[in-house]
Short mmCIF file of C-alpha atoms in Angstrom, two decimals:
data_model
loop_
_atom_site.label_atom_id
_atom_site.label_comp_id
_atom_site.label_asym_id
_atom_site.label_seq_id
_atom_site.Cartn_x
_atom_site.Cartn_y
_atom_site.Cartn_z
CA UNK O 3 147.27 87.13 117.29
CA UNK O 4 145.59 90.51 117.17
CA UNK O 5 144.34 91.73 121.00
CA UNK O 6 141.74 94.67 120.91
CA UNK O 7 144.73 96.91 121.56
CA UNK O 8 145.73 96.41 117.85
CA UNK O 9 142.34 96.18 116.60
CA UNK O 10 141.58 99.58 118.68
CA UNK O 11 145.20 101.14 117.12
CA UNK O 12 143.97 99.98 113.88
CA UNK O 13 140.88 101.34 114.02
CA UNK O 14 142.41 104.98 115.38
CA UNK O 15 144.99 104.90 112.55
CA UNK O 16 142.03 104.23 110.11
CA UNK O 17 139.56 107.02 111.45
CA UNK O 18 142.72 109.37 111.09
CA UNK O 19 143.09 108.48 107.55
CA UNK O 20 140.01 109.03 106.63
CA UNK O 21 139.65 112.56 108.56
CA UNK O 22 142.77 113.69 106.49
CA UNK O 23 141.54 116.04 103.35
CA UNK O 24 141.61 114.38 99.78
CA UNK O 25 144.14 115.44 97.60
CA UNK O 26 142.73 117.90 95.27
CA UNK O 27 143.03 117.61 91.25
CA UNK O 28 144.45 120.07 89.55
CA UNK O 29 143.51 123.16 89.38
CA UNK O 30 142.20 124.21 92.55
CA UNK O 31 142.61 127.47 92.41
CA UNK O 32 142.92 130.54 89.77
CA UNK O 33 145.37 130.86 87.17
CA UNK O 34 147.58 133.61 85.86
CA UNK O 35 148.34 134.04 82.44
CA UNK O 36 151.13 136.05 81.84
CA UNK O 37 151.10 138.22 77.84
CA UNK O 38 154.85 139.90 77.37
CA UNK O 39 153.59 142.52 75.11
CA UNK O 40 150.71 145.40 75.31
CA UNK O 41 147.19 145.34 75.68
CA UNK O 42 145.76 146.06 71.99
CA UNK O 43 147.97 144.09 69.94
CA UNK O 44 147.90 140.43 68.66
CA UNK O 45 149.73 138.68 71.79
CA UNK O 46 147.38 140.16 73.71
CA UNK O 47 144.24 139.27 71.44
CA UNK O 48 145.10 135.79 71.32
CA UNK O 49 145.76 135.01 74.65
CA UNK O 50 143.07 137.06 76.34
CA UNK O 51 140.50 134.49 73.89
CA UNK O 52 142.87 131.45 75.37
CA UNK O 53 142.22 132.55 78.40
CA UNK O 54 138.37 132.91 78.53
CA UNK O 55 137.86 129.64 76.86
CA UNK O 56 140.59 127.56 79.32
CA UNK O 57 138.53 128.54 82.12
CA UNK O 58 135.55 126.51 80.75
CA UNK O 59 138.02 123.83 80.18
CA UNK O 60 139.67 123.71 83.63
CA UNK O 61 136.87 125.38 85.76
CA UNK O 62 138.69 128.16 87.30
CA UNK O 63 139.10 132.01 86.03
CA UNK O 64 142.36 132.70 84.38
CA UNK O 65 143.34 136.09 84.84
CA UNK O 66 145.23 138.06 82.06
CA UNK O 67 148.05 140.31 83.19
CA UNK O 68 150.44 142.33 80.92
CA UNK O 69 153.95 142.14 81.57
CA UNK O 70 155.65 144.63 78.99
CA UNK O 71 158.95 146.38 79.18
CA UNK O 72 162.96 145.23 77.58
CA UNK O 73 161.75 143.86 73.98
CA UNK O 74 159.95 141.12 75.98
CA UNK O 75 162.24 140.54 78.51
CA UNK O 76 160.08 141.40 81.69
CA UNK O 77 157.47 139.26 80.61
CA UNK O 78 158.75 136.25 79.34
CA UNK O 79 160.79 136.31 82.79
CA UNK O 80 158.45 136.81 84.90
CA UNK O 81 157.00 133.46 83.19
CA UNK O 82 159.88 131.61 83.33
CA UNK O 83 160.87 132.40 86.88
CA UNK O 84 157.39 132.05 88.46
CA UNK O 85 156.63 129.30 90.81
CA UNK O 86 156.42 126.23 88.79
CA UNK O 87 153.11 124.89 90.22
CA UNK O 88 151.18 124.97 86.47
CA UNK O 89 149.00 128.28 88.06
CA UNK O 90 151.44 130.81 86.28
CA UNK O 91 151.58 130.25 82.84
CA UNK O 92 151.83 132.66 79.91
CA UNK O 93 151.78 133.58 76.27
CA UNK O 94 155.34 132.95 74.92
CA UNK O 95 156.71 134.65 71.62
CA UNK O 96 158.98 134.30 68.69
CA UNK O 97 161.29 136.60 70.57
CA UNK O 98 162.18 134.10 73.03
CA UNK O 99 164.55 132.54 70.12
CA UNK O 100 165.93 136.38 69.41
CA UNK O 101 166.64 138.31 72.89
CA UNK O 102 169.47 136.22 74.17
CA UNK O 103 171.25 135.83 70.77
CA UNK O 104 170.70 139.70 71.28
CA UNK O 105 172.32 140.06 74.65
CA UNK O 106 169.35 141.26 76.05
CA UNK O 107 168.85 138.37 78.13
CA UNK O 108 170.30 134.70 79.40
CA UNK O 109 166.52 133.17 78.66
CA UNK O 110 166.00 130.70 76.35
CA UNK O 111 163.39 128.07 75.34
CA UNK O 112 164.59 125.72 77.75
CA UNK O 113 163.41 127.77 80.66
CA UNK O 114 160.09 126.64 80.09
CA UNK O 115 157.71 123.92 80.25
CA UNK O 116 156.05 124.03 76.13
CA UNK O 117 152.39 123.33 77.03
CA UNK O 118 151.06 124.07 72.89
CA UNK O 119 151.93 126.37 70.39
CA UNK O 120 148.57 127.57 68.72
CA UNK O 121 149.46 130.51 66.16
CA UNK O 122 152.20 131.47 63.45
CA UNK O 123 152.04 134.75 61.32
CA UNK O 124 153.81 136.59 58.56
CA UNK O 125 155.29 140.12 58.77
CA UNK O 126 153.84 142.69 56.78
CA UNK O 127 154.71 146.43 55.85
CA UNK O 128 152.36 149.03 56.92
CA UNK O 129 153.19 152.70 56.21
CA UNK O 130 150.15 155.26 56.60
CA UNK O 131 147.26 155.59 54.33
CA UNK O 132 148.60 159.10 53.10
CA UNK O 133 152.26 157.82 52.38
CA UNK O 134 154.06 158.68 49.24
CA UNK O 135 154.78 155.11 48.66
CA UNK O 136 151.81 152.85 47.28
CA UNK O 137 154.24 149.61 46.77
CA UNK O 138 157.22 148.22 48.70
CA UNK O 139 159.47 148.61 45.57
CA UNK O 140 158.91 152.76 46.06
CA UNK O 141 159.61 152.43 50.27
CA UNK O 142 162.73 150.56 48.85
CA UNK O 143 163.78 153.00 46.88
CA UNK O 144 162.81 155.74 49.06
CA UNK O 145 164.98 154.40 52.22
CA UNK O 146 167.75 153.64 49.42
CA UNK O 147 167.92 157.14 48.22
CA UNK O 148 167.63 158.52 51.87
CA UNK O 149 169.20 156.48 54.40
CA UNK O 150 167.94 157.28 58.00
CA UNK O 151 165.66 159.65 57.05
CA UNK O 152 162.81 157.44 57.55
CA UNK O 153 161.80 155.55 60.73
CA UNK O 154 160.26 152.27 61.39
CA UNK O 155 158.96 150.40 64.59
CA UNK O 156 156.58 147.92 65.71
CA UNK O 157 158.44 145.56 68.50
CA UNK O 158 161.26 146.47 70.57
CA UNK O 159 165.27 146.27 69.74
CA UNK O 160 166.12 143.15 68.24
CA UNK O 161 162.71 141.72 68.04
CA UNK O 162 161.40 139.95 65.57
CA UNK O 163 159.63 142.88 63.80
CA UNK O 164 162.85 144.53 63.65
CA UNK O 165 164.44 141.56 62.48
CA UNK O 166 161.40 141.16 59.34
CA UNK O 167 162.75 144.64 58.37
CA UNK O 168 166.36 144.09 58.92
CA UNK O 169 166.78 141.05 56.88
CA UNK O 170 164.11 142.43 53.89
CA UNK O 171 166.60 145.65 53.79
CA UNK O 172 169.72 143.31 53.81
CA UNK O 173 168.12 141.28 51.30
CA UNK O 174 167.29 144.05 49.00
CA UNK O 175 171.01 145.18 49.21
CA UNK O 176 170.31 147.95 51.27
CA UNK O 177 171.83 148.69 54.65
CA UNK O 178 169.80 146.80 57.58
CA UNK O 179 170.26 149.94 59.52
CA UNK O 180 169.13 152.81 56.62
CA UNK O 181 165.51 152.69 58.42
CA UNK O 182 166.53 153.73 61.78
CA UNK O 183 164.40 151.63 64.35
CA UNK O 184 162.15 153.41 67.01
CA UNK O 185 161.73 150.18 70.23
CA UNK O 186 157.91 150.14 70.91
CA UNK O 187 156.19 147.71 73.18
CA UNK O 188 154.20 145.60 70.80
CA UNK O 189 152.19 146.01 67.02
CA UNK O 190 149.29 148.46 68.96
CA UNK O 191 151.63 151.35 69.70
CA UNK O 192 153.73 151.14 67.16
CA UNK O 193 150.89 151.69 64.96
CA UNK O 194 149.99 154.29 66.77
CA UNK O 195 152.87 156.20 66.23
CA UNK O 196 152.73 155.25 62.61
CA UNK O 197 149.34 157.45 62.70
CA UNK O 198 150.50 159.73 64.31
CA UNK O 199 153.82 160.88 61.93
CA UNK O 200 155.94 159.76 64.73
CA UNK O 201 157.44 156.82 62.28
CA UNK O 202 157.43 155.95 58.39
CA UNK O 203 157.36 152.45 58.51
CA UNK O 204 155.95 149.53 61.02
CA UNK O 205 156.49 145.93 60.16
CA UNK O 206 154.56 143.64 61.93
CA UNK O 207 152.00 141.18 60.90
CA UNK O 208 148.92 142.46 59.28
CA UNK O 209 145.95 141.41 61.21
CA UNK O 210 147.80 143.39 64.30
CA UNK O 211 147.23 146.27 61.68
CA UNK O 212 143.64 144.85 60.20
CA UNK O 213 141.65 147.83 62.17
CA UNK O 214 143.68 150.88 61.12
CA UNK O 215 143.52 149.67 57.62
CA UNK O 216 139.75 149.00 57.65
CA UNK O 217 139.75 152.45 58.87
CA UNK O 218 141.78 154.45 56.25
CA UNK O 219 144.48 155.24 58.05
CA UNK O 220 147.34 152.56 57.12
CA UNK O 221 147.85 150.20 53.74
CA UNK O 222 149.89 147.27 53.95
CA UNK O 223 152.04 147.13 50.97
CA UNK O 224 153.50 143.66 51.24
CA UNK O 225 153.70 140.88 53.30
CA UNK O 226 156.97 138.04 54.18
CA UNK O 227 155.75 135.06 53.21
CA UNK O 228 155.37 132.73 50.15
CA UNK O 229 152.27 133.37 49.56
CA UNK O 230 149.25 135.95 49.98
CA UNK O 231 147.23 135.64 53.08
CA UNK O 232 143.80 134.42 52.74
CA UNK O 233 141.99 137.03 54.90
CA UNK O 234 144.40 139.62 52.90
CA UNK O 235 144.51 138.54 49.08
CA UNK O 236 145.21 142.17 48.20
CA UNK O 237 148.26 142.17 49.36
CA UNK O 238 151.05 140.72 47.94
CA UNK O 239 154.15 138.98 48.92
CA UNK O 240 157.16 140.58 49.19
CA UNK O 241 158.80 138.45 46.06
CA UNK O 242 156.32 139.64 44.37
CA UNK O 243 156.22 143.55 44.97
CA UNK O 244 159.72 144.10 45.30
CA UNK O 245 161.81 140.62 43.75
CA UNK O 246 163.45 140.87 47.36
CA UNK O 247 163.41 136.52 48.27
CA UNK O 248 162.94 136.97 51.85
CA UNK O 249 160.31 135.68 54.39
CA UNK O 250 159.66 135.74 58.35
CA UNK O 251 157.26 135.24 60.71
CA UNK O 252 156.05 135.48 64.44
CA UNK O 253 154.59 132.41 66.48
CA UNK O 254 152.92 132.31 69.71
CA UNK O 255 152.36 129.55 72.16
CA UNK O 256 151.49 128.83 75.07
CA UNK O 257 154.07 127.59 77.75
CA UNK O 258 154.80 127.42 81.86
CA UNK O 259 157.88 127.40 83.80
CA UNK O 260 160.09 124.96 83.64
CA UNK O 261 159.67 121.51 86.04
CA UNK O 262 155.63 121.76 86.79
CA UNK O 263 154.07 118.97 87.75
CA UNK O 264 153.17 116.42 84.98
CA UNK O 265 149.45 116.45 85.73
CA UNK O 266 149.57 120.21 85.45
CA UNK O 267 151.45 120.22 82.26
CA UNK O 268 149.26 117.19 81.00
CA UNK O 269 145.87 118.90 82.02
CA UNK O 270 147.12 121.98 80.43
CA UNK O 271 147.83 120.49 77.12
CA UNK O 272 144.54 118.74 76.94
CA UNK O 273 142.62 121.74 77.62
CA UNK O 274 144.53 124.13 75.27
CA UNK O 275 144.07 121.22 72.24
CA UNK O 276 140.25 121.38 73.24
CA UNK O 277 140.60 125.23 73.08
CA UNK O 278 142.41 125.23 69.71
CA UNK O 279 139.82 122.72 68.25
CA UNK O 280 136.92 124.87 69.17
CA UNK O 281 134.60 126.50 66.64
CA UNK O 282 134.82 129.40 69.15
CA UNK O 283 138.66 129.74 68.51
CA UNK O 284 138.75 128.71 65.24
CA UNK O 285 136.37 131.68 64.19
CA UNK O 286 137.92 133.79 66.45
CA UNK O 287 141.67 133.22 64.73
CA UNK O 288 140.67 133.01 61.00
CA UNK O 289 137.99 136.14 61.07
CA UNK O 290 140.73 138.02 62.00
CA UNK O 291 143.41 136.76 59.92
CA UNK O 292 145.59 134.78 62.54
CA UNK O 293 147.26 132.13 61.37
CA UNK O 294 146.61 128.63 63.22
CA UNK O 295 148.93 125.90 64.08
CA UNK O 296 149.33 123.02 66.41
CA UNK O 297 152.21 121.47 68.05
CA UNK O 298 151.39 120.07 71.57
CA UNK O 299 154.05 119.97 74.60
CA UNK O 300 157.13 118.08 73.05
CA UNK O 301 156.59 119.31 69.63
CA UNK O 302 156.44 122.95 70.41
CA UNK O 303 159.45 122.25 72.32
CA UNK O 304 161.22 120.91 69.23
CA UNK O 305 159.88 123.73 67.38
CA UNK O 306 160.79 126.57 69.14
CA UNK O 307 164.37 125.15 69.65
CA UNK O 308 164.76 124.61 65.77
CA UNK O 309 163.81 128.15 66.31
CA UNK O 310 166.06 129.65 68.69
CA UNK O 311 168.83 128.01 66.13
CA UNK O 312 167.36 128.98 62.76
CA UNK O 313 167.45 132.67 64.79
CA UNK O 314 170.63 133.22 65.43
CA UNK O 315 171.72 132.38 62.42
CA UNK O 316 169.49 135.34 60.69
CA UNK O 317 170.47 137.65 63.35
CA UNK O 318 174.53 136.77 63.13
CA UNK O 319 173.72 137.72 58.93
CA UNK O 320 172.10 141.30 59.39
CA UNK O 321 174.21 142.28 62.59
CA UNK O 322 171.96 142.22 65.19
CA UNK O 323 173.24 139.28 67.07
CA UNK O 324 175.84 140.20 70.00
#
């Protein structure tokens, strides 16, 4: 039998309950989205758009900071190893597959939570505008006839731009080494350098080098794929150029640290499909040449372990795997 003690206790316990704050949904407060590589170049392109249009989606700024430095290591680390409460998340490359097979770094795909991958592009070859060579088969020849006496660059040691001009070289029967390789921090100042006579040769994909060609200063003479781009149909593919059978590409994605909470990681995945659906993004990517693709949470963590394998494997072939 209740007494108005227990009614009174009751009623205490109840007020209590209801003074106590309600749980808030996620996010409550700002995010930070991590980009491994420079300001200027595709990376940072891509996810600085991601991140304007998420914070429509989740109703809370997300705030861009570069992270650059070791081929990609600083950044991608500082993603992986941030607090895993879904309000650090970042852009997360190809190179993620490449570094560790490269001893640069113990990192690997499974340090991170794969919220949607959103982008994959083919390398191209960019040498200036003024450059003796107006195909790929003369730059092969060239670097054939003269090995080491022309640079290239575009990504750091070991990274996947390195790797495009590695394996084409190794392909073509020519030393993977013959083009020494200058480490840069990204497309953007590699180019630069290309401009400037400080390197021959940048491989990297060609939207990242879309301005500098609009403005006379580079031509791309091929690009690694099976077929010409759309936004590019001038330029042709490697096979055809040169005969040299080889093809690679870069992805990006978008991805957390490992272990967040599944409403983050779910709230995340359904904002960045919204994103990736929008007419907004979807004009964004294609008028400047990006190439789109969707894989959402599981699937982009299938795909970038088939990665990290399919990786190594390349790298062991052309001697850049430790």
């Amino acid at each position: 039998m209740l007494t108005r003690r227990h009614l009174g206790a009751a009623a205490a316990a109840l007020a209590a309950f209801a003074a106590l704050p309600a749980l808030a949904d996620y996010p409550e407060r700002p995010i930070t989205l991590i980009v491994p590589w420079g300001a200027g170049g595709g990376t940072d392109a891509t996810g600085r758009m991601i991140a304007s249009l998420l914070e429509k989606e989740l109703g809370q700024p997300v705030n861009v900071v570069n992270r650059t430095g070791g081929s990609g290591v600083v950044g991608h680390s500082a993603i992986a190893t941030a607090e895993p409460d879904g309000y650090t998340i970042g852009t997360v490359t190809v190179e993620i597959g490449m570094m560790h097979w490269a001893g640069l770094t113990d990192l690997t795909w499974e340090a991170y939570t794969p919220i949607a991958l959103y982008n994959y592009d083919a390398a191209g070859v960019q040498v200036r505008a003024d450059s003796e060579w107006n195909t790929v088969s003369d730059m092969l020849e060239g670097i054939k006839a003269n090995p080491g006496a022309h640079k290239a660059s575009g990504t750091g040691q070991g990274g996947i731009w390195h790797l495009s001009i590695a394996g084409m070289l190794n392909t073509a029967g020519i030393a993977p080494d013959a083009a020494p390789w200058v480490p840069s921090q990204g497309a953007a100042p590699g180019l630069q350098e290309l401009v400037a006579g400080g390197v021959d040769i940048v491989t990297c994909s060609v939207v990242e080098a879309a301005a500098l060609i609009e403005a006379g200063k580079v031509k791309s003479l091929a690009v690694m794929d099976d077929e010409r781009l759309g936004a590019f149909p001038d330029v042709p593919t490697l096979k055809e150029a040169a005969g040299v059978d080889w093809k690679m590409s870069a992805w990006r994605g978008i991805a957390a640290p490992a272990g967040i909470p599944d409403d983050a990681r779910e709230k995340l995945t359904a904002a960045m499909e919204t994103v990736y659906n929008s007419a907004e993004f979807q004009d964004f990517m294609k008028g400047r040449g990006f190439g789109l693709v969707w894989a959402p949470g599981d699937e982009f963590g299938q795909w970038m372990a088939d990665s990290n394998v399919a990786l190594g494997e390349v790298m062991a072939a052309v001697g850049l795997a430790k």
